[in-house]
Amino acid sequence: MIEIQVTITNTSGLHARPAAQFVQKAATFKSKVKIAANNKVADGKSILAVMSMGLKQNTQITITTEGEDEKECSKALEDMIKSNFGEE
Amino acid sequence: MVGVVIVSHSQKVAEGIREMALQMSAPEQKIIAAGGMADGGIGTDAFQVSEAIISANTGDGVAVMVDLGSAVLSTETAFEFLDEELRAKVQIADAPILEGAISAVVEASLGSALAAVIATAEGARTLNKC
Amino acid sequence: MSGELYEVISAVGETIIGNRQMLTDLDAAIGDGDHGINMARGFEAVKAKLQTLETESDIGKVLKTVGMTLISSVGGAAGPLYGTAFLRAAVPSQGKTELDVETIGLMLEAAIAGIKERGKATTGEKTMLDALVPAYEAFQDGAKTGKSVIECLELACEAAQQGVEFTKTIIATKGRASYLGERSRGHQDPGATSSYIMLKALLEHLRRQ
């Protein structure tokens, strides 16, 4: 199991398109993915769960990955958030 | 991949929702708008809907998002025009059209089966906005 | 299409188009105020389509075209409902160039079954079925006693009119009007009304022959 902490830096937060991108990326890995923030935990492969978190810019989240490709998965998700999901 | 059809009384609404959903779709994903009447008027047209379903199907079935009232009747009528094989693989989501469409498109982009896509669309009813 | 068949459908269509405002006003009271506009739009499209069927004498084929055209042009709930009704009525009339009492009875029965199925509705819910079902029953009563097509249709029209009156006394439980609940009482149903005026237009046209 890998646990990382990362701050959401893109302007619109983990909503709509970024949420979709996150879930789509997570789904390409076999590992289980969980997002924790604001005392809530969500399944990182469920679009409804991720959108329901209402994660805004500057929120610090904890991403937990668990499975045979947990390392690659964790890295890919972290890179995606750090790259601001391609937003300006 | 499950296709998504958006049935609205307004062509602009259907096209607009499709435009938003395309932001979140996989490149090869089928999202088809079936809004308004052929003459540009407000309404739903069962033939347009059945054609949209046929174009949205790549073999894994189609989830249909509807707005109000006759959108459901027209979609159910459209089902009658489909061959039996496809008819068994289409379903209307009892969901808010915009949130449902976007959730369905993302779920479908993950390669989920029709039942899961419909369930996610219907789950969009509980999304809180504030 | 035979001249007579063309005229019958035109007569029904013109009646709907002529009652556009009345149907819309009825709908504005308890629905979304588009029934007349939608039905008129549908029958304008039917009128245009009939031009392409001039040589067609098969009543079933013509009714099928009418149903398809209504489905694709009405726009509101009446499109799939009446469209399905015409498509279903086209089945017993397929291959026929003239209609007898028995066939018309089968057509009405099939049309009503189609509306019930499509609308998941039954009588007493303040819908077109409250005009059509009594009309069908009266028609069949006439048929059993050996009455002519016109006589049977007279009975059907009378029953449909009473059905429309009946819709004033009940609350809507199907369609948009059901949102109004108790407030829908006192208003006559636009769908029942359009069903009645179509039957009446058919009867009046046949009487003139």
PDB file of N, CA and C in Angstrom, chain A:
ATOM      1  N   MET A   1       0.839  -1.205   0.000  1.00  0.00           N
ATOM      2  CA  MET A   1       0.000   0.000   0.000  1.00  0.00           C
ATOM      3  C   MET A   1       0.872   1.252   0.000  1.00  0.00           C
ATOM      4  N   ILE A   2       0.518   2.188  -0.862  1.00  0.00           N
ATOM      5  CA  ILE A   2       1.266   3.447  -0.914  1.00  0.00           C
ATOM      6  C   ILE A   2       0.314   4.585  -0.579  1.00  0.00           C
ATOM      7  N   GLU A   3       0.787   5.477   0.254  1.00  0.00           N
ATOM      8  CA  GLU A   3      -0.052   6.620   0.613  1.00  0.00           C
ATOM      9  C   GLU A   3       0.733   7.883   0.296  1.00  0.00           C
ATOM     10  N   ILE A   4       0.121   8.772  -0.496  1.00  0.00           N
ATOM     11  CA  ILE A   4       0.819  10.032  -0.785  1.00  0.00           C
ATOM     12  C   ILE A   4      -0.105  11.194  -0.465  1.00  0.00           C
ATOM     13  N   GLN A   5       0.508  12.331  -0.206  1.00  0.00           N
ATOM     14  CA  GLN A   5      -0.308  13.530   0.021  1.00  0.00           C
ATOM     15  C   GLN A   5       0.015  14.518  -1.069  1.00  0.00           C
ATOM     16  N   VAL A   6      -1.028  15.081  -1.616  1.00  0.00           N
ATOM     17  CA  VAL A   6      -0.810  16.004  -2.726  1.00  0.00           C
ATOM     18  C   VAL A   6      -1.870  17.106  -2.653  1.00  0.00           C
ATOM     19  N   THR A   7      -1.468  18.296  -3.058  1.00  0.00           N
ATOM     20  CA  THR A   7      -2.396  19.430  -3.005  1.00  0.00           C
ATOM     21  C   THR A   7      -2.937  19.697  -4.404  1.00  0.00           C
ATOM     22  N   ILE A   8      -4.230  19.889  -4.440  1.00  0.00           N
ATOM     23  CA  ILE A   8      -4.862  20.166  -5.731  1.00  0.00           C
ATOM     24  C   ILE A   8      -4.569  21.618  -6.102  1.00  0.00           C
ATOM     25  N   THR A   9      -3.950  21.808  -7.241  1.00  0.00           N
ATOM     26  CA  THR A   9      -3.515  23.163  -7.593  1.00  0.00           C
ATOM     27  C   THR A   9      -4.269  23.752  -8.788  1.00  0.00           C
ATOM     28  N   ASN A  10      -4.949  22.892  -9.531  1.00  0.00           N
ATOM     29  CA  ASN A  10      -5.654  23.456 -10.701  1.00  0.00           C
ATOM     30  C   ASN A  10      -6.855  24.269 -10.236  1.00  0.00           C
ATOM     31  N   THR A  11      -7.218  25.273 -11.033  1.00  0.00           N
ATOM     32  CA  THR A  11      -8.218  26.265 -10.630  1.00  0.00           C
ATOM     33  C   THR A  11      -9.578  25.663 -10.311  1.00  0.00           C
ATOM     34  N   SER A  12     -10.062  24.734 -11.147  1.00  0.00           N
ATOM     35  CA  SER A  12     -11.437  24.261 -10.957  1.00  0.00           C
ATOM     36  C   SER A  12     -11.548  23.134  -9.935  1.00  0.00           C
ATOM     37  N   GLY A  13     -10.408  22.680  -9.392  1.00  0.00           N
ATOM     38  CA  GLY A  13     -10.459  21.600  -8.411  1.00  0.00           C
ATOM     39  C   GLY A  13     -10.753  20.257  -9.055  1.00  0.00           C
ATOM     40  N   LEU A  14     -10.996  19.272  -8.201  1.00  0.00           N
ATOM     41  CA  LEU A  14     -11.222  17.917  -8.742  1.00  0.00           C
ATOM     42  C   LEU A  14     -12.708  17.745  -9.085  1.00  0.00           C
ATOM     43  N   HIS A  15     -13.131  18.507 -10.084  1.00  0.00           N
ATOM     44  CA  HIS A  15     -14.524  18.513 -10.515  1.00  0.00           C
ATOM     45  C   HIS A  15     -14.617  18.154 -11.984  1.00  0.00           C
ATOM     46  N   ALA A  16     -15.799  17.803 -12.416  1.00  0.00           N
ATOM     47  CA  ALA A  16     -16.114  17.634 -13.827  1.00  0.00           C
ATOM     48  C   ALA A  16     -14.967  17.013 -14.620  1.00  0.00           C
ATOM     49  N   ARG A  17     -14.366  17.775 -15.524  1.00  0.00           N
ATOM     50  CA  ARG A  17     -13.366  17.182 -16.417  1.00  0.00           C
ATOM     51  C   ARG A  17     -12.154  16.618 -15.659  1.00  0.00           C
ATOM     52  N   PRO A  18     -11.573  17.373 -14.723  1.00  0.00           N
ATOM     53  CA  PRO A  18     -10.460  16.782 -13.965  1.00  0.00           C
ATOM     54  C   PRO A  18     -10.871  15.525 -13.195  1.00  0.00           C
ATOM     55  N   ALA A  19     -12.071  15.528 -12.638  1.00  0.00           N
ATOM     56  CA  ALA A  19     -12.543  14.339 -11.912  1.00  0.00           C
ATOM     57  C   ALA A  19     -12.631  13.156 -12.869  1.00  0.00           C
ATOM     58  N   ALA A  20     -13.145  13.420 -14.054  1.00  0.00           N
ATOM     59  CA  ALA A  20     -13.259  12.361 -15.064  1.00  0.00           C
ATOM     60  C   ALA A  20     -11.877  11.846 -15.440  1.00  0.00           C
ATOM     61  N   GLN A  21     -10.940  12.786 -15.635  1.00  0.00           N
ATOM     62  CA  GLN A  21      -9.575  12.375 -16.009  1.00  0.00           C
ATOM     63  C   GLN A  21      -8.936  11.523 -14.912  1.00  0.00           C
ATOM     64  N   PHE A  22      -9.176  11.937 -13.677  1.00  0.00           N
ATOM     65  CA  PHE A  22      -8.612  11.203 -12.538  1.00  0.00           C
ATOM     66  C   PHE A  22      -9.139   9.770 -12.516  1.00  0.00           C
ATOM     67  N   VAL A  23     -10.459   9.649 -12.617  1.00  0.00           N
ATOM     68  CA  VAL A  23     -11.098   8.336 -12.557  1.00  0.00           C
ATOM     69  C   VAL A  23     -10.647   7.469 -13.736  1.00  0.00           C
ATOM     70  N   GLN A  24     -10.587   8.106 -14.904  1.00  0.00           N
ATOM     71  CA  GLN A  24     -10.182   7.352 -16.096  1.00  0.00           C
ATOM     72  C   GLN A  24      -8.738   6.857 -15.960  1.00  0.00           C
ATOM     73  N   LYS A  25      -7.881   7.693 -15.418  1.00  0.00           N
ATOM     74  CA  LYS A  25      -6.478   7.285 -15.205  1.00  0.00           C
ATOM     75  C   LYS A  25      -6.411   6.160 -14.168  1.00  0.00           C
ATOM     76  N   ALA A  26      -7.122   6.341 -13.059  1.00  0.00           N
ATOM     77  CA  ALA A  26      -7.112   5.338 -11.990  1.00  0.00           C
ATOM     78  C   ALA A  26      -7.576   3.980 -12.502  1.00  0.00           C
ATOM     79  N   ALA A  27      -8.579   4.034 -13.397  1.00  0.00           N
ATOM     80  CA  ALA A  27      -9.164   2.785 -13.893  1.00  0.00           C
ATOM     81  C   ALA A  27      -8.212   1.997 -14.782  1.00  0.00           C
ATOM     82  N   THR A  28      -7.146   2.650 -15.263  1.00  0.00           N
ATOM     83  CA  THR A  28      -6.199   1.919 -16.116  1.00  0.00           C
ATOM     84  C   THR A  28      -5.272   1.037 -15.285  1.00  0.00           C
ATOM     85  N   PHE A  29      -5.333   1.172 -13.961  1.00  0.00           N
ATOM     86  CA  PHE A  29      -4.487   0.344 -13.076  1.00  0.00           C
ATOM     87  C   PHE A  29      -5.325  -0.699 -12.350  1.00  0.00           C
ATOM     88  N   LYS A  30      -4.642  -1.749 -11.942  1.00  0.00           N
ATOM     89  CA  LYS A  30      -5.353  -2.816 -11.232  1.00  0.00           C
ATOM     90  C   LYS A  30      -5.548  -2.465  -9.758  1.00  0.00           C
ATOM     91  N   SER A  31      -4.709  -1.603  -9.243  1.00  0.00           N
ATOM     92  CA  SER A  31      -4.753  -1.277  -7.810  1.00  0.00           C
ATOM     93  C   SER A  31      -6.070  -0.632  -7.398  1.00  0.00           C
ATOM     94  N   LYS A  32      -6.384  -0.828  -6.130  1.00  0.00           N
ATOM     95  CA  LYS A  32      -7.503  -0.085  -5.535  1.00  0.00           C
ATOM     96  C   LYS A  32      -7.018   1.333  -5.278  1.00  0.00           C
ATOM     97  N   VAL A  33      -7.887   2.316  -5.514  1.00  0.00           N
ATOM     98  CA  VAL A  33      -7.496   3.712  -5.317  1.00  0.00           C
ATOM     99  C   VAL A  33      -8.489   4.377  -4.376  1.00  0.00           C
ATOM    100  N   LYS A  34      -7.967   5.031  -3.363  1.00  0.00           N
ATOM    101  CA  LYS A  34      -8.849   5.772  -2.449  1.00  0.00           C
ATOM    102  C   LYS A  34      -8.359   7.199  -2.320  1.00  0.00           C
ATOM    103  N   ILE A  35      -9.330   8.126  -2.251  1.00  0.00           N
ATOM    104  CA  ILE A  35      -8.964   9.525  -2.000  1.00  0.00           C
ATOM    105  C   ILE A  35      -9.542   9.901  -0.647  1.00  0.00           C
ATOM    106  N   ALA A  36      -8.734  10.519   0.180  1.00  0.00           N
ATOM    107  CA  ALA A  36      -9.244  10.980   1.471  1.00  0.00           C
ATOM    108  C   ALA A  36      -8.971  12.472   1.613  1.00  0.00           C
ATOM    109  N   ALA A  37      -9.964  13.189   2.069  1.00  0.00           N
ATOM    110  CA  ALA A  37      -9.821  14.632   2.324  1.00  0.00           C
ATOM    111  C   ALA A  37     -11.035  15.081   3.121  1.00  0.00           C
ATOM    112  N   ASN A  38     -10.874  16.113   3.883  1.00  0.00           N
ATOM    113  CA  ASN A  38     -11.982  16.693   4.666  1.00  0.00           C
ATOM    114  C   ASN A  38     -12.754  15.613   5.436  1.00  0.00           C
ATOM    115  N   ASN A  39     -12.050  14.665   5.986  1.00  0.00           N
ATOM    116  CA  ASN A  39     -12.652  13.582   6.782  1.00  0.00           C
ATOM    117  C   ASN A  39     -13.585  12.672   5.971  1.00  0.00           C
ATOM    118  N   LYS A  40     -13.392  12.694   4.651  1.00  0.00           N
ATOM    119  CA  LYS A  40     -14.202  11.784   3.823  1.00  0.00           C
ATOM    120  C   LYS A  40     -13.255  10.910   2.996  1.00  0.00           C
ATOM    121  N   VAL A  41     -13.725   9.736   2.655  1.00  0.00           N
ATOM    122  CA  VAL A  41     -12.932   8.848   1.807  1.00  0.00           C
ATOM    123  C   VAL A  41     -13.791   8.458   0.607  1.00  0.00           C
ATOM    124  N   ALA A  42     -13.175   8.463  -0.573  1.00  0.00           N
ATOM    125  CA  ALA A  42     -13.935   8.096  -1.770  1.00  0.00           C
ATOM    126  C   ALA A  42     -13.176   7.066  -2.585  1.00  0.00           C
ATOM    127  N   ASP A  43     -13.928   6.254  -3.280  1.00  0.00           N
ATOM    128  CA  ASP A  43     -13.350   5.316  -4.237  1.00  0.00           C
ATOM    129  C   ASP A  43     -12.840   6.132  -5.427  1.00  0.00           C
ATOM    130  N   GLY A  44     -11.568   6.071  -5.678  1.00  0.00           N
ATOM    131  CA  GLY A  44     -10.952   6.870  -6.733  1.00  0.00           C
ATOM    132  C   GLY A  44     -11.277   6.407  -8.137  1.00  0.00           C
ATOM    133  N   LYS A  45     -12.004   5.300  -8.244  1.00  0.00           N
ATOM    134  CA  LYS A  45     -12.412   4.828  -9.576  1.00  0.00           C
ATOM    135  C   LYS A  45     -13.885   5.088  -9.836  1.00  0.00           C
ATOM    136  N   SER A  46     -14.547   5.787  -8.906  1.00  0.00           N
ATOM    137  CA  SER A  46     -15.972   6.071  -9.085  1.00  0.00           C
ATOM    138  C   SER A  46     -16.178   7.560  -9.336  1.00  0.00           C
ATOM    139  N   ILE A  47     -16.683   7.894 -10.501  1.00  0.00           N
ATOM    140  CA  ILE A  47     -16.860   9.304 -10.856  1.00  0.00           C
ATOM    141  C   ILE A  47     -17.799  10.002  -9.871  1.00  0.00           C
ATOM    142  N   LEU A  48     -18.866   9.301  -9.468  1.00  0.00           N
ATOM    143  CA  LEU A  48     -19.826   9.931  -8.550  1.00  0.00           C
ATOM    144  C   LEU A  48     -19.179  10.193  -7.205  1.00  0.00           C
ATOM    145  N   ALA A  49     -18.387   9.207  -6.736  1.00  0.00           N
ATOM    146  CA  ALA A  49     -17.741   9.359  -5.437  1.00  0.00           C
ATOM    147  C   ALA A  49     -16.747  10.517  -5.472  1.00  0.00           C
ATOM    148  N   VAL A  50     -15.979  10.601  -6.547  1.00  0.00           N
ATOM    149  CA  VAL A  50     -14.971  11.661  -6.636  1.00  0.00           C
ATOM    150  C   VAL A  50     -15.639  13.028  -6.744  1.00  0.00           C
ATOM    151  N   MET A  51     -16.675  13.123  -7.584  1.00  0.00           N
ATOM    152  CA  MET A  51     -17.355  14.413  -7.726  1.00  0.00           C
ATOM    153  C   MET A  51     -18.046  14.816  -6.428  1.00  0.00           C
ATOM    154  N   SER A  52     -18.567  13.829  -5.700  1.00  0.00           N
ATOM    155  CA  SER A  52     -19.261  14.119  -4.441  1.00  0.00           C
ATOM    156  C   SER A  52     -18.320  14.684  -3.369  1.00  0.00           C
ATOM    157  N   MET A  53     -17.030  14.432  -3.520  1.00  0.00           N
ATOM    158  CA  MET A  53     -16.066  14.954  -2.542  1.00  0.00           C
ATOM    159  C   MET A  53     -16.027  16.479  -2.578  1.00  0.00           C
ATOM    160  N   GLY A  54     -16.323  17.045  -3.719  1.00  0.00           N
ATOM    161  CA  GLY A  54     -16.308  18.508  -3.854  1.00  0.00           C
ATOM    162  C   GLY A  54     -14.946  19.104  -3.552  1.00  0.00           C
ATOM    163  N   LEU A  55     -13.899  18.536  -4.147  1.00  0.00           N
ATOM    164  CA  LEU A  55     -12.533  18.952  -3.826  1.00  0.00           C
ATOM    165  C   LEU A  55     -12.122  20.201  -4.597  1.00  0.00           C
ATOM    166  N   LYS A  56     -11.907  21.271  -3.863  1.00  0.00           N
ATOM    167  CA  LYS A  56     -11.569  22.555  -4.490  1.00  0.00           C
ATOM    168  C   LYS A  56     -10.062  22.760  -4.546  1.00  0.00           C
ATOM    169  N   GLN A  57      -9.687  23.815  -5.283  1.00  0.00           N
ATOM    170  CA  GLN A  57      -8.268  24.182  -5.392  1.00  0.00           C
ATOM    171  C   GLN A  57      -7.682  24.399  -3.985  1.00  0.00           C
ATOM    172  N   ASN A  58      -6.422  24.026  -3.832  1.00  0.00           N
ATOM    173  CA  ASN A  58      -5.674  24.176  -2.571  1.00  0.00           C
ATOM    174  C   ASN A  58      -6.078  23.185  -1.469  1.00  0.00           C
ATOM    175  N   THR A  59      -6.896  22.199  -1.815  1.00  0.00           N
ATOM    176  CA  THR A  59      -7.220  21.163  -0.827  1.00  0.00           C
ATOM    177  C   THR A  59      -6.116  20.111  -0.842  1.00  0.00           C
ATOM    178  N   GLN A  60      -5.704  19.715   0.341  1.00  0.00           N
ATOM    179  CA  GLN A  60      -4.719  18.642   0.385  1.00  0.00           C
ATOM    180  C   GLN A  60      -5.450  17.294   0.476  1.00  0.00           C
ATOM    181  N   ILE A  61      -5.091  16.397  -0.387  1.00  0.00           N
ATOM    182  CA  ILE A  61      -5.753  15.090  -0.376  1.00  0.00           C
ATOM    183  C   ILE A  61      -4.724  13.983  -0.151  1.00  0.00           C
ATOM    184  N   THR A  62      -5.222  12.862   0.351  1.00  0.00           N
ATOM    185  CA  THR A  62      -4.370  11.689   0.510  1.00  0.00           C
ATOM    186  C   THR A  62      -4.844  10.631  -0.481  1.00  0.00           C
ATOM    187  N   ILE A  63      -3.938  10.175  -1.291  1.00  0.00           N
ATOM    188  CA  ILE A  63      -4.284   9.129  -2.257  1.00  0.00           C
ATOM    189  C   ILE A  63      -3.635   7.819  -1.802  1.00  0.00           C
ATOM    190  N   THR A  64      -4.453   6.817  -1.641  1.00  0.00           N
ATOM    191  CA  THR A  64      -3.935   5.510  -1.242  1.00  0.00           C
ATOM    192  C   THR A  64      -4.114   4.550  -2.401  1.00  0.00           C
ATOM    193  N   THR A  65      -3.060   3.868  -2.769  1.00  0.00           N
ATOM    194  CA  THR A  65      -3.164   2.865  -3.827  1.00  0.00           C
ATOM    195  C   THR A  65      -2.716   1.531  -3.251  1.00  0.00           C
ATOM    196  N   GLU A  66      -3.387   0.498  -3.671  1.00  0.00           N
ATOM    197  CA  GLU A  66      -3.060  -0.820  -3.127  1.00  0.00           C
ATOM    198  C   GLU A  66      -3.280  -1.889  -4.189  1.00  0.00           C
ATOM    199  N   GLY A  67      -2.212  -2.588  -4.525  1.00  0.00           N
ATOM    200  CA  GLY A  67      -2.313  -3.633  -5.536  1.00  0.00           C
ATOM    201  C   GLY A  67      -0.980  -3.834  -6.204  1.00  0.00           C
ATOM    202  N   GLU A  68      -0.948  -4.720  -7.205  1.00  0.00           N
ATOM    203  CA  GLU A  68       0.327  -5.084  -7.817  1.00  0.00           C
ATOM    204  C   GLU A  68       1.005  -3.910  -8.533  1.00  0.00           C
ATOM    205  N   ASP A  69       0.211  -2.951  -9.025  1.00  0.00           N
ATOM    206  CA  ASP A  69       0.807  -1.807  -9.730  1.00  0.00           C
ATOM    207  C   ASP A  69       0.636  -0.508  -8.933  1.00  0.00           C
ATOM    208  N   GLU A  70       0.600  -0.647  -7.594  1.00  0.00           N
ATOM    209  CA  GLU A  70       0.326   0.518  -6.742  1.00  0.00           C
ATOM    210  C   GLU A  70       1.336   1.651  -6.925  1.00  0.00           C
ATOM    211  N   LYS A  71       2.570   1.283  -7.197  1.00  0.00           N
ATOM    212  CA  LYS A  71       3.619   2.295  -7.333  1.00  0.00           C
ATOM    213  C   LYS A  71       3.386   3.153  -8.583  1.00  0.00           C
ATOM    214  N   GLU A  72       3.183   2.471  -9.704  1.00  0.00           N
ATOM    215  CA  GLU A  72       2.955   3.175 -10.972  1.00  0.00           C
ATOM    216  C   GLU A  72       1.671   4.002 -10.901  1.00  0.00           C
ATOM    217  N   CYS A  73       0.669   3.423 -10.287  1.00  0.00           N
ATOM    218  CA  CYS A  73      -0.628   4.082 -10.177  1.00  0.00           C
ATOM    219  C   CYS A  73      -0.500   5.375  -9.362  1.00  0.00           C
ATOM    220  N   SER A  74       0.142   5.262  -8.234  1.00  0.00           N
ATOM    221  CA  SER A  74       0.323   6.405  -7.347  1.00  0.00           C
ATOM    222  C   SER A  74       1.065   7.529  -8.067  1.00  0.00           C
ATOM    223  N   LYS A  75       2.126   7.137  -8.788  1.00  0.00           N
ATOM    224  CA  LYS A  75       2.956   8.108  -9.509  1.00  0.00           C
ATOM    225  C   LYS A  75       2.137   8.798 -10.609  1.00  0.00           C
ATOM    226  N   ALA A  76       1.371   8.012 -11.358  1.00  0.00           N
ATOM    227  CA  ALA A  76       0.602   8.561 -12.475  1.00  0.00           C
ATOM    228  C   ALA A  76      -0.441   9.569 -11.976  1.00  0.00           C
ATOM    229  N   LEU A  77      -1.094   9.233 -10.865  1.00  0.00           N
ATOM    230  CA  LEU A  77      -2.136  10.124 -10.338  1.00  0.00           C
ATOM    231  C   LEU A  77      -1.516  11.405  -9.766  1.00  0.00           C
ATOM    232  N   GLU A  78      -0.392  11.233  -9.119  1.00  0.00           N
ATOM    233  CA  GLU A  78       0.288  12.400  -8.550  1.00  0.00           C
ATOM    234  C   GLU A  78       0.742  13.351  -9.664  1.00  0.00           C
ATOM    235  N   ASP A  79       1.334  12.767 -10.714  1.00  0.00           N
ATOM    236  CA  ASP A  79       1.801  13.585 -11.839  1.00  0.00           C
ATOM    237  C   ASP A  79       0.643  14.344 -12.473  1.00  0.00           C
ATOM    238  N   MET A  80      -0.483  13.673 -12.570  1.00  0.00           N
ATOM    239  CA  MET A  80      -1.648  14.274 -13.214  1.00  0.00           C
ATOM    240  C   MET A  80      -2.141  15.484 -12.407  1.00  0.00           C
ATOM    241  N   ILE A  81      -2.206  15.326 -11.110  1.00  0.00           N
ATOM    242  CA  ILE A  81      -2.659  16.436 -10.267  1.00  0.00           C
ATOM    243  C   ILE A  81      -1.641  17.576 -10.310  1.00  0.00           C
ATOM    244  N   LYS A  82      -0.374  17.203 -10.243  1.00  0.00           N
ATOM    245  CA  LYS A  82       0.673  18.237 -10.250  1.00  0.00           C
ATOM    246  C   LYS A  82       0.760  18.984 -11.575  1.00  0.00           C
ATOM    247  N   SER A  83       0.334  18.315 -12.644  1.00  0.00           N
ATOM    248  CA  SER A  83       0.373  18.987 -13.954  1.00  0.00           C
ATOM    249  C   SER A  83      -0.890  19.827 -14.168  1.00  0.00           C
ATOM    250  N   ASN A  84      -1.704  19.974 -13.102  1.00  0.00           N
ATOM    251  CA  ASN A  84      -2.934  20.779 -13.186  1.00  0.00           C
ATOM    252  C   ASN A  84      -3.913  20.268 -14.236  1.00  0.00           C
ATOM    253  N   PHE A  85      -3.883  18.991 -14.525  1.00  0.00           N
ATOM    254  CA  PHE A  85      -4.799  18.361 -15.491  1.00  0.00           C
ATOM    255  C   PHE A  85      -4.773  19.077 -16.842  1.00  0.00           C
ATOM    256  N   GLY A  86      -3.635  19.657 -17.152  1.00  0.00           N
ATOM    257  CA  GLY A  86      -3.524  20.335 -18.438  1.00  0.00           C
ATOM    258  C   GLY A  86      -4.201  21.698 -18.472  1.00  0.00           C
ATOM    259  N   GLU A  87      -4.700  22.154 -17.321  1.00  0.00           N
ATOM    260  CA  GLU A  87      -5.309  23.492 -17.313  1.00  0.00           C
ATOM    261  C   GLU A  87      -4.200  24.530 -17.354  1.00  0.00           C
ATOM    262  N   GLU A  88      -4.536  25.705 -17.755  1.00  0.00           N
ATOM    263  CA  GLU A  88      -3.559  26.809 -17.816  1.00  0.00           C
ATOM    264  C   GLU A  88      -3.141  27.198 -16.407  1.00  0.00           C
TER     265      GLU A  88
END
